[in-house]
PDB file of C-alpha atoms in Angstrom:
ATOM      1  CA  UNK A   1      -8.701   7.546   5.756  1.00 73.00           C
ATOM      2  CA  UNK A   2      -5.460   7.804   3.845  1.00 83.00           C
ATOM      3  CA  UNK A   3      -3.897   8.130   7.363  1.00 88.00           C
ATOM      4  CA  UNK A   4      -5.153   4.777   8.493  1.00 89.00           C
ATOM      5  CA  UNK A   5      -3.738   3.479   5.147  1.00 89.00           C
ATOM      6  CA  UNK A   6      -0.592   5.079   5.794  1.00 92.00           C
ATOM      7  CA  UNK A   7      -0.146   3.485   9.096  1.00 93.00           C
ATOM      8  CA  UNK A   8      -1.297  -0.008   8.553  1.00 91.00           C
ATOM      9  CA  UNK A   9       0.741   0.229   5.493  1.00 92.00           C
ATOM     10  CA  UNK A  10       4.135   0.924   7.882  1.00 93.00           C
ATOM     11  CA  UNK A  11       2.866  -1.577  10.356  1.00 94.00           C
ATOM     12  CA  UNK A  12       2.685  -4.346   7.654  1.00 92.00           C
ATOM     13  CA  UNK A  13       5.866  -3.784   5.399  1.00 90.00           C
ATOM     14  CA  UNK A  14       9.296  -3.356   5.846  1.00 90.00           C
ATOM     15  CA  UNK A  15       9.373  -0.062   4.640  1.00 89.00           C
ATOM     16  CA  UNK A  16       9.088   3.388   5.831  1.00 93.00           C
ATOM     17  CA  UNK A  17       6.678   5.637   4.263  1.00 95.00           C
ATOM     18  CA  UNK A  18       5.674   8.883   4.891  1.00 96.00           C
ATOM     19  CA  UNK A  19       3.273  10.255   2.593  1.00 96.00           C
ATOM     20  CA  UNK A  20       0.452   8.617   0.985  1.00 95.00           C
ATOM     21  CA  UNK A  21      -1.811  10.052  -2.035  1.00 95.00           C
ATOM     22  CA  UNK A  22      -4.496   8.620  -3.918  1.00 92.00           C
ATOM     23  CA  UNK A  23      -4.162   7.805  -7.426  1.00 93.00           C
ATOM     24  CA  UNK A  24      -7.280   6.315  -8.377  1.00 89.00           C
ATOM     25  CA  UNK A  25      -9.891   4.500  -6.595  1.00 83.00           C
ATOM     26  CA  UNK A  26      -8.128   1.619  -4.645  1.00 86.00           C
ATOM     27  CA  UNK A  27      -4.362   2.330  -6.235  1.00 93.00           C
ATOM     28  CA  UNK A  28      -2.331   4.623  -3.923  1.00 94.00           C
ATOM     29  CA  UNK A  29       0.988   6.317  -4.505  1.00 96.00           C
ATOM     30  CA  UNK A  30       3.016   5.895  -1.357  1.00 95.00           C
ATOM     31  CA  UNK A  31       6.301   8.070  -0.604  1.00 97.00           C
ATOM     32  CA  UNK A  32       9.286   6.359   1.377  1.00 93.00           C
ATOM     33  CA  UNK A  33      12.465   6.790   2.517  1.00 88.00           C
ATOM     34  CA  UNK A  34      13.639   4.311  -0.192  1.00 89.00           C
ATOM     35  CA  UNK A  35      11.519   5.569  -3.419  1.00 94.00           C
ATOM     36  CA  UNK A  36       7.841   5.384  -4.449  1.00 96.00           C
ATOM     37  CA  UNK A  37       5.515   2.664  -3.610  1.00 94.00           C
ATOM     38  CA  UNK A  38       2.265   2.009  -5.080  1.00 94.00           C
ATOM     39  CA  UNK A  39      -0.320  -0.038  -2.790  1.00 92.00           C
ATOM     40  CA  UNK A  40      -3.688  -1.211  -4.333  1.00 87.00           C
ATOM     41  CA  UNK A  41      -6.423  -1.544  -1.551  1.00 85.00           C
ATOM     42  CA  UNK A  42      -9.303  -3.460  -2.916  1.00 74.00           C
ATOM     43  CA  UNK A  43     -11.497  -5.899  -0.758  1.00 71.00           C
ATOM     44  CA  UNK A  44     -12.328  -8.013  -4.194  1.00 74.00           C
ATOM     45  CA  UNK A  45      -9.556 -10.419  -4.302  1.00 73.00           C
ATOM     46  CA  UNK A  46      -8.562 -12.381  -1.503  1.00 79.00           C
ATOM     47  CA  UNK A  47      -5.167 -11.420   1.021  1.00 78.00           C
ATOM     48  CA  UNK A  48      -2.621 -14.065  -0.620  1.00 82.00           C
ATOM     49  CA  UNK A  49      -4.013 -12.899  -4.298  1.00 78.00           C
ATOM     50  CA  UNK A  50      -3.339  -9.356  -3.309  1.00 73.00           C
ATOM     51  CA  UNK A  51       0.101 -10.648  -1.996  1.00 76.00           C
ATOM     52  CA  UNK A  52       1.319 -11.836  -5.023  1.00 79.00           C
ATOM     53  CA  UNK A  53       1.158  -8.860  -6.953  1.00 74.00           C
ATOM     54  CA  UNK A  54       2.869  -6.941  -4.034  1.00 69.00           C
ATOM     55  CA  UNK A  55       5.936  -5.949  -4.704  1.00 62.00           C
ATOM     56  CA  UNK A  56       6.908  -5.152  -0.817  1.00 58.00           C
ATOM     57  CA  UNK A  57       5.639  -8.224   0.536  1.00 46.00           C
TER      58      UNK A  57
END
């Protein structure tokens, strides 16, 4: 699963990442070329709510 993340992740935002851990349920710590990322995943909240806490978008 964290492989799927990892890829829709790249797919999505301008960033490259290559290593993705879980840090709790839903928040993930993503690894880039340009620093440390941290994605939540939820399905709770709607895609433009979960956009405007991005910090990538």
């Amino acid at each position: 699963m964290s492989e799927d993340i990892l890829n829709f992740l790249n797919e999505r935002y301008p960033v490259v990442l290559q290593k993705i851990e879980a840090v709790s349920d839903g928040m993930y710590r993503c690894y880039g070329n340009q620093g440390i990322y941290y994605a939540r995943i939820g399905q709770y909240r709607t895609y433009e709510e979960q956009l405007e806490d991005s910090n990538i978008a």
